[in-house]
Short mmCIF file of C-alpha atoms in Angstrom, two decimals:
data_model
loop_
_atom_site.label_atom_id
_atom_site.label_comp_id
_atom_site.label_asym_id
_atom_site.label_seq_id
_atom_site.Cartn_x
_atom_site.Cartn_y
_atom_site.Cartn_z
CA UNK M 1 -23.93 -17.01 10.56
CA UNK M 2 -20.56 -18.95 10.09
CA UNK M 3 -17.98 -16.48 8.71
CA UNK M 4 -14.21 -17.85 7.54
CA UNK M 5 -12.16 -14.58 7.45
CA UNK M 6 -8.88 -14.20 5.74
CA UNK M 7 -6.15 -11.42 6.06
CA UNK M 8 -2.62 -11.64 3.89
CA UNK M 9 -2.12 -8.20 3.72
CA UNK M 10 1.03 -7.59 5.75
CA UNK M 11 3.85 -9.28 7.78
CA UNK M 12 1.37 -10.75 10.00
CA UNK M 13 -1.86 -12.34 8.70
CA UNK M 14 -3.87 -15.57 9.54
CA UNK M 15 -7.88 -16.81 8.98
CA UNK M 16 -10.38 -17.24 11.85
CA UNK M 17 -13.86 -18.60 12.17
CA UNK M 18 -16.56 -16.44 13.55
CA UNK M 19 -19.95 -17.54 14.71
CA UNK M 20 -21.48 -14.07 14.11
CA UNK M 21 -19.80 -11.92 16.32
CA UNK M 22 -18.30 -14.74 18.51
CA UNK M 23 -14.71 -16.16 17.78
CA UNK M 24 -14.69 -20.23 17.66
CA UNK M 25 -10.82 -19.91 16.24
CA UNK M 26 -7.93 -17.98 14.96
CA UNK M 27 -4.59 -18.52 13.62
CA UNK M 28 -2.00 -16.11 12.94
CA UNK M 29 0.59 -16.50 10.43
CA UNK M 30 3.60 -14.69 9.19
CA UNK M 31 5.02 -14.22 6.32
CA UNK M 32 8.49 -14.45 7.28
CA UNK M 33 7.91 -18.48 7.65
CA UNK M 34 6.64 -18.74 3.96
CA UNK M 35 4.48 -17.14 1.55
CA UNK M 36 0.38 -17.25 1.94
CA UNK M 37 -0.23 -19.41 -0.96
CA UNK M 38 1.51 -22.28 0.58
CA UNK M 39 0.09 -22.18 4.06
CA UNK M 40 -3.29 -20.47 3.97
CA UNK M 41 -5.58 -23.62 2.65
CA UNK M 42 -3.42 -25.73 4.67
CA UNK M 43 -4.00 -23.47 8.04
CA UNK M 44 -8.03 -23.15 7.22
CA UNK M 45 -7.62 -27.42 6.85
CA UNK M 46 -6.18 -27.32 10.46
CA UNK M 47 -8.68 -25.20 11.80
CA UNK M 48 -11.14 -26.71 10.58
CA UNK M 49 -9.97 -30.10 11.55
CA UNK M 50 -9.72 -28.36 15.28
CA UNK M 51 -12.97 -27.22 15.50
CA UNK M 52 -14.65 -30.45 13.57
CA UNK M 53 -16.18 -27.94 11.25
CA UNK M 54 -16.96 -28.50 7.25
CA UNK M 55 -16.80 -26.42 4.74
CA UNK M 56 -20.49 -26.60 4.18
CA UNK M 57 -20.84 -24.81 7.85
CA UNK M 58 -19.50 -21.90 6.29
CA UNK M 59 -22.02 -18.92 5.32
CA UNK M 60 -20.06 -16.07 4.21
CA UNK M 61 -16.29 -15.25 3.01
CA UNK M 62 -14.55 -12.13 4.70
CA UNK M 63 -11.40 -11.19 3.10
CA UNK M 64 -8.95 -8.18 3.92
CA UNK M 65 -8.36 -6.00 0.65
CA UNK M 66 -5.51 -3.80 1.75
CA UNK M 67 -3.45 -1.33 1.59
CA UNK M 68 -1.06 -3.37 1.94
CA UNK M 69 1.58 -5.93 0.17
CA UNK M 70 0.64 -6.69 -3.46
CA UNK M 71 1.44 -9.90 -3.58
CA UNK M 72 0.15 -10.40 -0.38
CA UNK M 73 -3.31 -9.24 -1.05
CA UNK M 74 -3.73 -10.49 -4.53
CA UNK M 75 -3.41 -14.22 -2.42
CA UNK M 76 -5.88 -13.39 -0.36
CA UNK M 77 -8.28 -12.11 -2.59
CA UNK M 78 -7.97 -14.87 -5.33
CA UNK M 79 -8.35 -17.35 -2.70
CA UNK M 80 -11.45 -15.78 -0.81
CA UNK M 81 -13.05 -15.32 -4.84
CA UNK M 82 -12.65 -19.08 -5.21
CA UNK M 83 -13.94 -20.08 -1.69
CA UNK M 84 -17.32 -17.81 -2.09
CA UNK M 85 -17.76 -19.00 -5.79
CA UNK M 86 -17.30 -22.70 -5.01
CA UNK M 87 -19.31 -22.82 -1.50
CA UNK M 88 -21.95 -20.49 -3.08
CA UNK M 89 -21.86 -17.69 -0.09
CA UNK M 90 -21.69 -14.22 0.33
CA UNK M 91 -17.80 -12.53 -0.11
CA UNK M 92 -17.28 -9.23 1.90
CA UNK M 93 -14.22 -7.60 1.55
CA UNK M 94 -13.28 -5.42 4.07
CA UNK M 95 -10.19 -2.77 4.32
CA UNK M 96 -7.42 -3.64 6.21
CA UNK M 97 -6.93 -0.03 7.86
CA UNK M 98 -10.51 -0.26 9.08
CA UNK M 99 -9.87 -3.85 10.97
CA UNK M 100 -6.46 -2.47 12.63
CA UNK M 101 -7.90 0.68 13.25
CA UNK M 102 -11.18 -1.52 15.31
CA UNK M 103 -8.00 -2.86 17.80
CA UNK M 104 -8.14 -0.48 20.45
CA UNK M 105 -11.44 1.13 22.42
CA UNK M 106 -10.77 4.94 23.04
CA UNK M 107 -13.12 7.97 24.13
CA UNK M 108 -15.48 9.22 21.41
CA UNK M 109 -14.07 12.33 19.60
CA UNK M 110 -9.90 10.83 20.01
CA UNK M 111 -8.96 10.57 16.50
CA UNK M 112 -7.10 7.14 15.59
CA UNK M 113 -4.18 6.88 12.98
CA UNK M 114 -3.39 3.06 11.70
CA UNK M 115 -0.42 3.04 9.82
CA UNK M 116 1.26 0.65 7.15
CA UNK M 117 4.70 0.88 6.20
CA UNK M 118 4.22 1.28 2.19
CA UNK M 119 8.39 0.75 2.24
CA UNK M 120 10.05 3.76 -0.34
CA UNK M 121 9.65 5.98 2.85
CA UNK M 122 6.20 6.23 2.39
CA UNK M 123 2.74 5.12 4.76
CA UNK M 124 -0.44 3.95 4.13
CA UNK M 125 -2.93 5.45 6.28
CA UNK M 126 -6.19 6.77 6.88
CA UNK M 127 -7.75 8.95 9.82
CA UNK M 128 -10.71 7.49 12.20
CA UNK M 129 -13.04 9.53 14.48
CA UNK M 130 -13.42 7.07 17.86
CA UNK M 131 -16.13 5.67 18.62
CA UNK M 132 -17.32 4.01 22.35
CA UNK M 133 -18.44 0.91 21.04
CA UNK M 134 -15.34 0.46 18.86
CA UNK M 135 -16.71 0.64 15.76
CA UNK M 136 -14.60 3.88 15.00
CA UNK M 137 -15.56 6.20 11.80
CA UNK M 138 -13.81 6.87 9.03
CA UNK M 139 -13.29 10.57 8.22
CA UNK M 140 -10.64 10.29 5.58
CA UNK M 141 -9.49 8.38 2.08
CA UNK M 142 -6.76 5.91 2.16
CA UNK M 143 -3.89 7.70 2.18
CA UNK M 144 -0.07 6.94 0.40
CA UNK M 145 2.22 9.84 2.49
CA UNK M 146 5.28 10.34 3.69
CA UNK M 147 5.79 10.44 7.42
CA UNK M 148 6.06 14.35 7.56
CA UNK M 149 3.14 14.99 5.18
CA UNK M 150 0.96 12.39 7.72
CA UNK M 151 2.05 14.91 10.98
CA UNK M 152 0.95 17.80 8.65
CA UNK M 153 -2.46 16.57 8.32
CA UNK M 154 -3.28 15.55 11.41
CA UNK M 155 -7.20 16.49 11.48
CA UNK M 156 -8.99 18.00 14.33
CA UNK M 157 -7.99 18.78 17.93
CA UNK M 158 -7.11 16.85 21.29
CA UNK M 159 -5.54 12.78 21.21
CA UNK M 160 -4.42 10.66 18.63
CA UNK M 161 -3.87 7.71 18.86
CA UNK M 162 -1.39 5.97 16.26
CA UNK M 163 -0.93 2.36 15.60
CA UNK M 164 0.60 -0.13 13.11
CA UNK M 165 3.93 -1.38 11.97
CA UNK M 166 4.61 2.11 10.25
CA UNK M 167 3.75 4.22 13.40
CA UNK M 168 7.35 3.97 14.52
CA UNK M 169 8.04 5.54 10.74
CA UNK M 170 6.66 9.16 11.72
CA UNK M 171 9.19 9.88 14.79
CA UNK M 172 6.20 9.38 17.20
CA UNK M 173 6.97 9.22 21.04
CA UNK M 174 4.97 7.98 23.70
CA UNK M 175 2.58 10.53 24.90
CA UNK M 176 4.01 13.31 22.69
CA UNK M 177 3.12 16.77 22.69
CA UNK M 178 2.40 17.73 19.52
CA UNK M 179 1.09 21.08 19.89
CA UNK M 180 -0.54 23.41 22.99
CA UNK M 181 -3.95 21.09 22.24
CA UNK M 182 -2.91 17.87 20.56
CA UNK M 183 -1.07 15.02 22.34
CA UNK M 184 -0.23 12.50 20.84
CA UNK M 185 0.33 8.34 21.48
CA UNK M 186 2.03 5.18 20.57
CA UNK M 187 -0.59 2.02 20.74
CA UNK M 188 1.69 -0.70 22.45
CA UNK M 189 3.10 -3.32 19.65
CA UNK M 190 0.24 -6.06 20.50
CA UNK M 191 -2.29 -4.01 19.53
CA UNK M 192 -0.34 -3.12 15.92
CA UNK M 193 -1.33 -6.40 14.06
CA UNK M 194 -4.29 -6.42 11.50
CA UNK M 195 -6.57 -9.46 13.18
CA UNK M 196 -8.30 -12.02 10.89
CA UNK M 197 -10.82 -11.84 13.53
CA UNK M 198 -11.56 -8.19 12.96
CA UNK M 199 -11.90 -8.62 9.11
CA UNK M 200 -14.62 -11.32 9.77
CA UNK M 201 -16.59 -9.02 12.53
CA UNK M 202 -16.35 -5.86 10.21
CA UNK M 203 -17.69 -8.08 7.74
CA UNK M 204 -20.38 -9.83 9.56
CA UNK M 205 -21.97 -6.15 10.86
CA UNK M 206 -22.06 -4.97 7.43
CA UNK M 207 -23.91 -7.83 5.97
CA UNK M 208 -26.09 -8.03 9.00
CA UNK M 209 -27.04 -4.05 8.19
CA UNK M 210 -27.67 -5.63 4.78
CA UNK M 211 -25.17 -5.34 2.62
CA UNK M 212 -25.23 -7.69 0.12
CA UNK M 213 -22.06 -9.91 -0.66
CA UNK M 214 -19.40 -8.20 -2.94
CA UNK M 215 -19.44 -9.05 -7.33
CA UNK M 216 -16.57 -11.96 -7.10
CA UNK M 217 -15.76 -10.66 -10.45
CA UNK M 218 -15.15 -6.92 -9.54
CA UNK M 219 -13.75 -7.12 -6.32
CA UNK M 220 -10.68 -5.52 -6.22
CA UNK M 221 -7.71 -4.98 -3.89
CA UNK M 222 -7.47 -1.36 -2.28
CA UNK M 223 -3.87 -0.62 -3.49
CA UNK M 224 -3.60 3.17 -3.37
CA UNK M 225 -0.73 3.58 -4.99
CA UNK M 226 0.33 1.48 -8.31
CA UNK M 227 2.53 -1.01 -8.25
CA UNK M 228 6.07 -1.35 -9.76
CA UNK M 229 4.53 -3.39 -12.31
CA UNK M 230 2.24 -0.91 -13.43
CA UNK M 231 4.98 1.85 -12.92
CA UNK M 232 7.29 0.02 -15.32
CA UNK M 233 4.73 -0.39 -18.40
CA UNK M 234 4.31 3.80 -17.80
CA UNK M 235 7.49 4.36 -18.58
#
């Protein structure tokens, strides 16, 4: 199974090729150096160039469906929905909390916070229970907070471990005692970045426990909150 995975829903994004669960290539991009839509197509072109790979080697789509940046993820999706419909392959879409949250390996029962600044003083977030094997649970919905409603919902007891480029956002210190029975830590900044190659081997487990591919024409982008597009015709 030949997976292309995209993420474009943050700063940081990028594609990678996956032979199942084995990496053949990854590029990162940011935003800062130009939008997606200008540079995605041309980055899979490279890689694929790199790796003498054709698009008919390609089996399944993965695509990262947020939270995140609108405009961001509305690229990415759009381009993912043409890809599978063209090539005729499977298109999982995957959320991008669940492939940042799958960085780091902790002890099962640690609970793990990845966290996306939302901007307007708000986070995106959800809350994982950890996992050995790294493929951590999810024991809460996608979240829109502000930093002081995240620390007042912190679930269960012991470690948690936060992570993301709005972790800094909640006043978090490095091994910070939160309460008599609940420490708290900072993952390092390397580990913060949502991975192209996580989207693709999120996606590949779930279709190899058989889920099927995703409708191309219903497959929407995880946004959580509406966007100032939608707030304005509200008003």
């Amino acid at each position: 199974m030949i997976t292309l995975a995209l993420e474009t829903s943050g700063p940081f994004g990028g594609i990678a090729v996956l032979k199942d669960r084995t990496l053949l290539g990854e590029i990162t991009l940011s935003s800062g150096c130009g939008t997606y839509s200008k540079r995605l197509l041309r980055a899979i072109g490279w890689l694929f160039k790199d790796l003498i790979m054709e698009w008919s080697h390609i089996n399944m789509i993965a695509v990262g469906l947020g939270p995140g940046s609108f405009t961001g993820l509305r690229i990415g999706l759009a381009t993912a929905k043409g890809l599978a419909f063209s090539l005729g392959i499977p298109l999982i879409g995957v959320p991008t909390l669940d492939a940042l949250a799958a960085n780091i390996i902790c002890c099962e029962g640690d609970i793990i916070c990845p966290v996306l600044d939302a901007k307007k003083s708000q986070v995106y977030l959800a809350f994982y229970k950890g996992q050995m094997d790294g493929w951590h649970v999810r024991i809460s919905r996608f979240q829109c907070l502000t930093p002081k409603e995240v620390l007042e919902q912190l679930p269960g007891r012991g470690r948690i471990f936060f992570l993301g480029d709005g972790a800094h956002l909640l006043g978090i210190k490095e091994d910070k005692e939160l309460s008599l029975d609940r420490k708290a830590y900072l993952v390092p900044a390397h580990l913060a970045r949502i991975k192209a190659e996580n989207i693709g081997l999120i996606a590949w487990r779930r279709y190899m426990s058989g889920a099927v591919g995703s409708d191309i024409g219903t497959l929407r982008p995880i946004y959580v909150r509406p966007s100032d597009a939608e707030l304005s015709r509200q008003i």
